[in-house]
Structures are given as C-alpha cells and as structure tokens.
JSON list of C-alpha atoms in Angstrom, two decimals:
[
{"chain": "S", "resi": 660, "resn": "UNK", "atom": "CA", "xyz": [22.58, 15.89, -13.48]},
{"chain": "S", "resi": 661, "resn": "UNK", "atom": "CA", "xyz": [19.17, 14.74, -11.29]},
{"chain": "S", "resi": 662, "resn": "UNK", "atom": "CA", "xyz": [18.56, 12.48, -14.11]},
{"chain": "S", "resi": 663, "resn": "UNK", "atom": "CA", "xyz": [22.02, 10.85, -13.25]},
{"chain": "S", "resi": 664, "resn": "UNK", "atom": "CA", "xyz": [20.99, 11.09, -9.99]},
{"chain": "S", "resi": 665, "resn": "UNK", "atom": "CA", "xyz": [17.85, 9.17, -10.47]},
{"chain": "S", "resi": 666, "resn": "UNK", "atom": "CA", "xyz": [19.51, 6.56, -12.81]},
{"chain": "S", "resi": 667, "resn": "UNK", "atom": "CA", "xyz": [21.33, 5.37, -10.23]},
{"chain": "S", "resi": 668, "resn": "UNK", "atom": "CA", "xyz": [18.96, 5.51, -7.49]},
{"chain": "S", "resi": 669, "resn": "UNK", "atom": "CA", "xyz": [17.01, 3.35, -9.26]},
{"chain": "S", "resi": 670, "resn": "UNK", "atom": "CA", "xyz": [19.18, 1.13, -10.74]},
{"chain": "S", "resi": 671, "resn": "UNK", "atom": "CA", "xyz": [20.39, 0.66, -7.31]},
{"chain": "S", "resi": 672, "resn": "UNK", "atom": "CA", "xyz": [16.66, -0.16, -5.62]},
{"chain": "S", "resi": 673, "resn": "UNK", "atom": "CA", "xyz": [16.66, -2.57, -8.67]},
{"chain": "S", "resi": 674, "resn": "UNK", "atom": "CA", "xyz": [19.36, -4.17, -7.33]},
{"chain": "S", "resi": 675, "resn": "UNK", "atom": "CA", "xyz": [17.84, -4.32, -4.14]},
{"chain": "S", "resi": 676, "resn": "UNK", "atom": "CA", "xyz": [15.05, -5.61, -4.68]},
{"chain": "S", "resi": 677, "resn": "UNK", "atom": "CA", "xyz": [16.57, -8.42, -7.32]},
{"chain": "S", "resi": 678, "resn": "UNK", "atom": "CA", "xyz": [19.22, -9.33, -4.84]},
{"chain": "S", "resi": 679, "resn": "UNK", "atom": "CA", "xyz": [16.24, -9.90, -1.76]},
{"chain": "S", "resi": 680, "resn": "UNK", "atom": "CA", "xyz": [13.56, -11.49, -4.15]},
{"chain": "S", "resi": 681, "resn": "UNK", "atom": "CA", "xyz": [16.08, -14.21, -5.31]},
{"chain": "S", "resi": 682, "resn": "UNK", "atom": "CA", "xyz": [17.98, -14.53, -1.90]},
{"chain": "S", "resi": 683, "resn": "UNK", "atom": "CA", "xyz": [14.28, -15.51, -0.96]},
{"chain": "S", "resi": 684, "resn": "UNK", "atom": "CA", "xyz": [13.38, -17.58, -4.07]},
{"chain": "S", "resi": 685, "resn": "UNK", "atom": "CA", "xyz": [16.05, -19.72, -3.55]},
{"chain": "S", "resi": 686, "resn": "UNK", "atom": "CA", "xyz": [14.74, -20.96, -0.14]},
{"chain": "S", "resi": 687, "resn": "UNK", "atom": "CA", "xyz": [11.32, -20.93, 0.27]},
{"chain": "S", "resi": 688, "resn": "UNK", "atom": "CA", "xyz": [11.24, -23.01, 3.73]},
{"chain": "S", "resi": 689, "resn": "UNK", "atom": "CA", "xyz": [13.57, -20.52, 5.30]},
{"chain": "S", "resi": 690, "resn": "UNK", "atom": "CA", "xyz": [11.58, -17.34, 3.51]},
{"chain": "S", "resi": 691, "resn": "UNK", "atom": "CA", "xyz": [8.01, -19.32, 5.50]},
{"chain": "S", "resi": 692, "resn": "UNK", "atom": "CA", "xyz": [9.75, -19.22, 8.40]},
{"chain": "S", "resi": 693, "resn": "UNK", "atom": "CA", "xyz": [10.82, -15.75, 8.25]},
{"chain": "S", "resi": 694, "resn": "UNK", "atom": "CA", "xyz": [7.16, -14.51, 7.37]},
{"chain": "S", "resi": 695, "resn": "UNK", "atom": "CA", "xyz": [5.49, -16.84, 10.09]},
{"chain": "S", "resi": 696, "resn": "UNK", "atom": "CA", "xyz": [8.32, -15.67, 13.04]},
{"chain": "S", "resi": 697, "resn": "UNK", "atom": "CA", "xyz": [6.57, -11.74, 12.57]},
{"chain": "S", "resi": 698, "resn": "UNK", "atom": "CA", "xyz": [3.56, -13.49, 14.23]},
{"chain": "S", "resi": 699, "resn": "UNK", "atom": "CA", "xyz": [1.42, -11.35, 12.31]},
{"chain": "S", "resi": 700, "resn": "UNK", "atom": "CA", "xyz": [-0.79, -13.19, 9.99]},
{"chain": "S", "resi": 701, "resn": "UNK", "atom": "CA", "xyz": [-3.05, -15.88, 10.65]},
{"chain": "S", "resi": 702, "resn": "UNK", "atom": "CA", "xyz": [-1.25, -19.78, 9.79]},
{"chain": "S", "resi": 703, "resn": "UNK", "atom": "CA", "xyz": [-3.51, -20.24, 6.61]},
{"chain": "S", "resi": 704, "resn": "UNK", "atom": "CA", "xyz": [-1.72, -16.87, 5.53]},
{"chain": "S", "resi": 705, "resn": "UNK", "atom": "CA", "xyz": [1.78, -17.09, 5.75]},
{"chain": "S", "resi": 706, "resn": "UNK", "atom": "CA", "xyz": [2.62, -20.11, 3.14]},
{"chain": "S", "resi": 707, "resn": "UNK", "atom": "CA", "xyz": [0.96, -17.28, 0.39]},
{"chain": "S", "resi": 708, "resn": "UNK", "atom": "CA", "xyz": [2.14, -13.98, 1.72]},
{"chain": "S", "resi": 709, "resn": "UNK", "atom": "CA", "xyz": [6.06, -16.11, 2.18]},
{"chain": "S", "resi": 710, "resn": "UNK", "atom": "CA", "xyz": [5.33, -17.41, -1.72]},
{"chain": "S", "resi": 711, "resn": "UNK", "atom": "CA", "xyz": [4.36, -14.28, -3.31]},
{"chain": "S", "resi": 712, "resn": "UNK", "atom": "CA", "xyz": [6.93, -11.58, -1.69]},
{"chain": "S", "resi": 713, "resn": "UNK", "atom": "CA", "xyz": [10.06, -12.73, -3.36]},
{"chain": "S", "resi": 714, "resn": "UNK", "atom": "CA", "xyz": [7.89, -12.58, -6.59]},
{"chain": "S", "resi": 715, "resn": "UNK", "atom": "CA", "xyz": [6.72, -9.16, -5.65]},
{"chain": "S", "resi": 716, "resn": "UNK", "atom": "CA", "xyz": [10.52, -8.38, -5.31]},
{"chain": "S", "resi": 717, "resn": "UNK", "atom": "CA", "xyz": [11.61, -9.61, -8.18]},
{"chain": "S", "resi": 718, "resn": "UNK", "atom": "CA", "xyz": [8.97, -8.09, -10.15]},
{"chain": "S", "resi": 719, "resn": "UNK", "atom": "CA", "xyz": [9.72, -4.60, -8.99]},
{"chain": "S", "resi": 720, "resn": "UNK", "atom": "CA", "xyz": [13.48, -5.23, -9.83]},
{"chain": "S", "resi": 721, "resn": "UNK", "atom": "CA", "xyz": [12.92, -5.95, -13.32]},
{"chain": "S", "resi": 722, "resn": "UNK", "atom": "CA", "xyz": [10.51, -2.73, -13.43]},
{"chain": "S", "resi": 723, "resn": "UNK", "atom": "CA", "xyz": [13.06, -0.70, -11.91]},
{"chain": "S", "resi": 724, "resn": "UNK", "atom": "CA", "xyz": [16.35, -1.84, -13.55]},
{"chain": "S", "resi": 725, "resn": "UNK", "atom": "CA", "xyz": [14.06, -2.02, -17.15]},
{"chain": "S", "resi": 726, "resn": "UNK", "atom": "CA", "xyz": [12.90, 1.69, -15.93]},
{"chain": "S", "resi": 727, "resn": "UNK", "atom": "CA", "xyz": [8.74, 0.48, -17.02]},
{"chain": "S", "resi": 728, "resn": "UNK", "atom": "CA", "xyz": [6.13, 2.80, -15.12]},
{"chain": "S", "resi": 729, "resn": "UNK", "atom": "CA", "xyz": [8.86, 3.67, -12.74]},
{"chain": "S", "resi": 730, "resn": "UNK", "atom": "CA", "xyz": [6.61, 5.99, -10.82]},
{"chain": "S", "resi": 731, "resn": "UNK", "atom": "CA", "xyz": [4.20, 2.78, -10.06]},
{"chain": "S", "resi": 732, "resn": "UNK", "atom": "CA", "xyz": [6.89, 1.04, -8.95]},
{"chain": "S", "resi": 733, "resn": "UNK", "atom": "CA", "xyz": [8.77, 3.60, -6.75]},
{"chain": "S", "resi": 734, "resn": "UNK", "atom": "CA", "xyz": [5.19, 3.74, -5.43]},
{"chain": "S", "resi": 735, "resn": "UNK", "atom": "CA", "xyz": [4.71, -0.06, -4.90]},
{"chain": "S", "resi": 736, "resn": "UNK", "atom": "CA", "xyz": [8.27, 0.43, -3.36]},
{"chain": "S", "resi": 737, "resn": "UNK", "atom": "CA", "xyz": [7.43, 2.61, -1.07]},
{"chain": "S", "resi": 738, "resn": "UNK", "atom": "CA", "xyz": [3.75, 0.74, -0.02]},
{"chain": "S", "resi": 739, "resn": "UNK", "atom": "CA", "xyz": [6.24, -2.43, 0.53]},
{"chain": "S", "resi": 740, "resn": "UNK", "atom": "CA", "xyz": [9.55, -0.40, 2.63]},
{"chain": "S", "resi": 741, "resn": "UNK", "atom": "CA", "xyz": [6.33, 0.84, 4.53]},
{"chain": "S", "resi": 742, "resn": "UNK", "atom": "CA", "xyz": [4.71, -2.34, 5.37]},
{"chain": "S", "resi": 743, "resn": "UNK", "atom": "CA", "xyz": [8.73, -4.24, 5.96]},
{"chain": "S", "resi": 744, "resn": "UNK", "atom": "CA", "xyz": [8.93, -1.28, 8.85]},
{"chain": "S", "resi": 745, "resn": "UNK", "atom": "CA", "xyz": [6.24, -1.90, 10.19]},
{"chain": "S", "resi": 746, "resn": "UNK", "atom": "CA", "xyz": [6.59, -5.41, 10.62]},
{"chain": "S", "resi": 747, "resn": "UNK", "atom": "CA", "xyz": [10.06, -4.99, 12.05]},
{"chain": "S", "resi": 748, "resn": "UNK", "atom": "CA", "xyz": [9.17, -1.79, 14.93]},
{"chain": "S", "resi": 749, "resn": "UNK", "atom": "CA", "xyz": [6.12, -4.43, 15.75]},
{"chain": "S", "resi": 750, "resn": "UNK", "atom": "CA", "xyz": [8.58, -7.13, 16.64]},
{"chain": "S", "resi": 751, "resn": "UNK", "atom": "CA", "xyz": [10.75, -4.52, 18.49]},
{"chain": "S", "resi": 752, "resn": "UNK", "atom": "CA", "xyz": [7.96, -2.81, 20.17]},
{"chain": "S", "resi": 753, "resn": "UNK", "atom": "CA", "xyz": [6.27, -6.62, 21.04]},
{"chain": "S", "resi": 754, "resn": "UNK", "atom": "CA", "xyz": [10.13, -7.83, 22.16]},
{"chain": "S", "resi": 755, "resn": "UNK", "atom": "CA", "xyz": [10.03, -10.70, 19.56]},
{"chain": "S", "resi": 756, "resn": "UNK", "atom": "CA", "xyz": [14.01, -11.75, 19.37]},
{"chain": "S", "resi": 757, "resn": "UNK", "atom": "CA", "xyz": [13.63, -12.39, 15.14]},
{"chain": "S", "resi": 758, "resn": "UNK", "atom": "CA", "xyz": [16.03, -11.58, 11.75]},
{"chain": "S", "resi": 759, "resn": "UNK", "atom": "CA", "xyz": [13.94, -9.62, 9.36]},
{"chain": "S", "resi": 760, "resn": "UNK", "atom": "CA", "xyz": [14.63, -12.30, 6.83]},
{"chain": "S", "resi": 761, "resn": "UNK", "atom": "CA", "xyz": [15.24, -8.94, 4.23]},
{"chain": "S", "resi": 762, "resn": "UNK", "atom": "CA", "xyz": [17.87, -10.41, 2.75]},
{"chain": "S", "resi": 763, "resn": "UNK", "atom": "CA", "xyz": [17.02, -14.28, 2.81]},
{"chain": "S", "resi": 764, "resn": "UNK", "atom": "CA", "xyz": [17.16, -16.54, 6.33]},
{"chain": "S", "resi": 765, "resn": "UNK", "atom": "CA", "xyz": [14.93, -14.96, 9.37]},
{"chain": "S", "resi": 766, "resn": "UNK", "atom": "CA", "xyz": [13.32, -16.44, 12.28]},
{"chain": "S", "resi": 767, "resn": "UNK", "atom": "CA", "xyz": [13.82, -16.54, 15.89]},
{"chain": "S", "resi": 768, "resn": "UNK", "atom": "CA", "xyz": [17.48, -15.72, 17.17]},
{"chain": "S", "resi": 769, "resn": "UNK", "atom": "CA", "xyz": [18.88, -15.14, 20.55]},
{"chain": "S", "resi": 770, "resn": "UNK", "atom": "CA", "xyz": [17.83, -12.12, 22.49]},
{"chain": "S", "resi": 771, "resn": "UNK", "atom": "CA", "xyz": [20.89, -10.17, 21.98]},
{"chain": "S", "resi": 772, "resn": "UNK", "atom": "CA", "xyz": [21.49, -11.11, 18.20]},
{"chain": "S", "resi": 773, "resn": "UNK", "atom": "CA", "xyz": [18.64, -8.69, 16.87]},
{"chain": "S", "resi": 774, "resn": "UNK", "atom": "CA", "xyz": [19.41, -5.62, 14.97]},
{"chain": "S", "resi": 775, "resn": "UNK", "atom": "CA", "xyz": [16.07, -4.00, 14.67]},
{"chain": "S", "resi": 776, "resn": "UNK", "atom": "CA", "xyz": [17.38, 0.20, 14.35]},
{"chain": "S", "resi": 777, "resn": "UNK", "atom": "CA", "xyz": [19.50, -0.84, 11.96]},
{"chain": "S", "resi": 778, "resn": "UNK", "atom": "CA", "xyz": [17.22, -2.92, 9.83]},
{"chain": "S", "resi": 779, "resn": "UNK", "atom": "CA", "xyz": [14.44, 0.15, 10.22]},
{"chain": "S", "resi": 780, "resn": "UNK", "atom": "CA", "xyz": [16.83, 3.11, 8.93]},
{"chain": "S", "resi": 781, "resn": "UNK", "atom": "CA", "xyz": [18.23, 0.71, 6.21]},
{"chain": "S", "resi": 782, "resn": "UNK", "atom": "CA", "xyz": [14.51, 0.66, 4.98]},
{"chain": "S", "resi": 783, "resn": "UNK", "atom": "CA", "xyz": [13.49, 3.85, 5.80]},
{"chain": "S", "resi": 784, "resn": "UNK", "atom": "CA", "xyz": [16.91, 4.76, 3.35]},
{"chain": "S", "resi": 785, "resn": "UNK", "atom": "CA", "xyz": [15.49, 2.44, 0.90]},
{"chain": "S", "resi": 786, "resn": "UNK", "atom": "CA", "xyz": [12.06, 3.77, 1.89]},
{"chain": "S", "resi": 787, "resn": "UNK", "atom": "CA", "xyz": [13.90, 8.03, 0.72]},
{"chain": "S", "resi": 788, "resn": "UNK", "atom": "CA", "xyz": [15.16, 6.26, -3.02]},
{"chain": "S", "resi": 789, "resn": "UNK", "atom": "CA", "xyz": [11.82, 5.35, -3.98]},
{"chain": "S", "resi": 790, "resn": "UNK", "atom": "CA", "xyz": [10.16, 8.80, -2.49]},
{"chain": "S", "resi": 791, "resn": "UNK", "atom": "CA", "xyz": [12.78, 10.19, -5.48]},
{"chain": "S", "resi": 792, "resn": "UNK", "atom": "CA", "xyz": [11.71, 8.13, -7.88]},
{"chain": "S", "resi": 793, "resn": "UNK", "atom": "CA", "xyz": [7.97, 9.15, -7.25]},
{"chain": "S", "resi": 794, "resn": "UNK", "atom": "CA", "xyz": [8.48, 12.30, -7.50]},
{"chain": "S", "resi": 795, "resn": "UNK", "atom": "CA", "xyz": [10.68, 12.41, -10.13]},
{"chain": "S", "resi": 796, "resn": "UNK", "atom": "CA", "xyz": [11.03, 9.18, -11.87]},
{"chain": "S", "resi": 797, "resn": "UNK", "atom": "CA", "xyz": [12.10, 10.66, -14.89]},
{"chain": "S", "resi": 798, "resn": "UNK", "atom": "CA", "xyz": [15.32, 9.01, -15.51]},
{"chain": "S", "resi": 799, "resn": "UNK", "atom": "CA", "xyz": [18.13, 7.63, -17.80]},
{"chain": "S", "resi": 800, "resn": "UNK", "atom": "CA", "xyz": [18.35, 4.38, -19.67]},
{"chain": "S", "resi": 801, "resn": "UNK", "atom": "CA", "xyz": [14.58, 3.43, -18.94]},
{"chain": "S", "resi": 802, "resn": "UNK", "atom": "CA", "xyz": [11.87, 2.85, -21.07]},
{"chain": "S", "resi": 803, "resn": "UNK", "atom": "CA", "xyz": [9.71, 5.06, -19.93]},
{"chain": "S", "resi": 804, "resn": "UNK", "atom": "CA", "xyz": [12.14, 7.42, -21.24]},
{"chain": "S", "resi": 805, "resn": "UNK", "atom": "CA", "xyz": [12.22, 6.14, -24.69]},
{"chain": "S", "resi": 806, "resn": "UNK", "atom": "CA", "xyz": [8.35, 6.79, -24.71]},
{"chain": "S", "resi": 807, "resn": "UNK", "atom": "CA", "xyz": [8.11, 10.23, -23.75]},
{"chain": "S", "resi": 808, "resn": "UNK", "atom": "CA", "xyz": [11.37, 10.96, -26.52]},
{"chain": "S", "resi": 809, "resn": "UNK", "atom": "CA", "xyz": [9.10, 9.27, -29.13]},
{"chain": "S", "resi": 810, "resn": "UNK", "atom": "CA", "xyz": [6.07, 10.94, -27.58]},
{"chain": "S", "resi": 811, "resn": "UNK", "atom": "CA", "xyz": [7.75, 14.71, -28.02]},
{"chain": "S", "resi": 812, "resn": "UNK", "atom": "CA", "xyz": [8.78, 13.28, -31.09]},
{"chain": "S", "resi": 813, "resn": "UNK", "atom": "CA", "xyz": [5.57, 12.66, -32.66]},
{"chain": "S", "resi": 814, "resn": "UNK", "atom": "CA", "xyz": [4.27, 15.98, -31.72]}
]
C-alpha cells in the first residue's frame, strides 16, 4: 500500500517538475526575466541561474518518473522547493509585486495581481512529497527497485 502511495507521489513530482522545466525551456527570455524580477542575484548571475533551472527541472523529472537514486532526487527536490520559498516570502516580505515564474512567465505585475500564500503552500505541498520520498523512496515501477530485487536476488 505505501509503496502505491509513493509511486504516485513521485510520479506526480515527476510531473511537476517536467511540466515547469519545459514550460521554462520553451521561453528562455521570459524564464530571465522571471529570475532577474526576484532581485536577488547579481546581473552577471541571472542569464546562468535562468539557463540552468529548467535543466535542473527537467533533470529531476526524468529521475523521478525513471525512479533512478530517488532518494537524491527527493533530496535535490527538497534543497530546490526550499530555495523557490524562499525566494517567493523574500519578495513578499520586501513588497516586490512579481509572478513566481513556477510554472513559465514571471516578472513584475500589478500590486494586487500577486499570489504569494498561495504560491508558498503549493511548494511547501510539493516541498511534504519529496520529504516522503526521502524517507522512504522505496517505490513501484522505478529502477531503483529493479536493483535492490536483483540485489536480494543475488544473495
């Protein structure tokens, strides 16, 4: 049954992460402005940290949905979710009127148009699945599962 569980909740953070990373892929400009509207990182810093995300996206989804070193990358989840919050309650807390840009577009919008408590518990849900999966990323239809069968196997 928890290995059901855990098929699904990872699976699902798979899908997440696929569906951001290509949402962002697809329009680079629009992901750079996204990244450089936080006002976080210095200018030399945002064209590489606005390249690499969707990458680092799309890499964890194919980790996740393939279920390869699921652990590591409920982990690198979690480091990501953790640094996404962050940047979002420092735009709320600093009164920055932005879209995270999660899910493709971002950058400045009008005062009223931001949705930062949603966009934080969204995450921090996001931020629960992978705390699952690193604790017990033992899970259905993954690789890592067909290792540890021919693991007990070979014993």
């Amino acid at each position: 049954m928890l290995d059901g569980v855990g098929t699904l909740l990872r699976l699902g953070l798979a899908a997440v992460w696929a569906v951001s990373g290509w949402l962002k892929v697809s329009d680079p400009n629009q992901t750079f402005v996204a990244v450089q509207a936080y006002d976080l990182l210095p200018a030399g810093l945002v064209s590489p940290v606005a390249a690499a995300v969707p990458f680092v996206e799309l890499a964890l989804a194919a980790l996740l949905l393939l279920g390869l070193g699921t652990r590591a990358a409920a982990v690198l989840s979690g480091v990501v979710l953790l640094a996404f919050i962050g940047a979002v309650a420092q735009s709320w807390a600093r009164g920055l009127s932005i879209d995270c840009g999660c899910f493709g577009g971002g950058g400045q919008v009008a005062a009223g148009d931001t949705r930062y408590p949603q966009e934080i518990a969204r995450d921090v849900g996001f931020l629960l699945v992978a705390g699952w999966l690193a604790v017990r990323p033992r899970t259905g239809l993954s690789v890592d599962g067909r290792f540890a069968r021919a693991t007990v196997d070979a014993r």
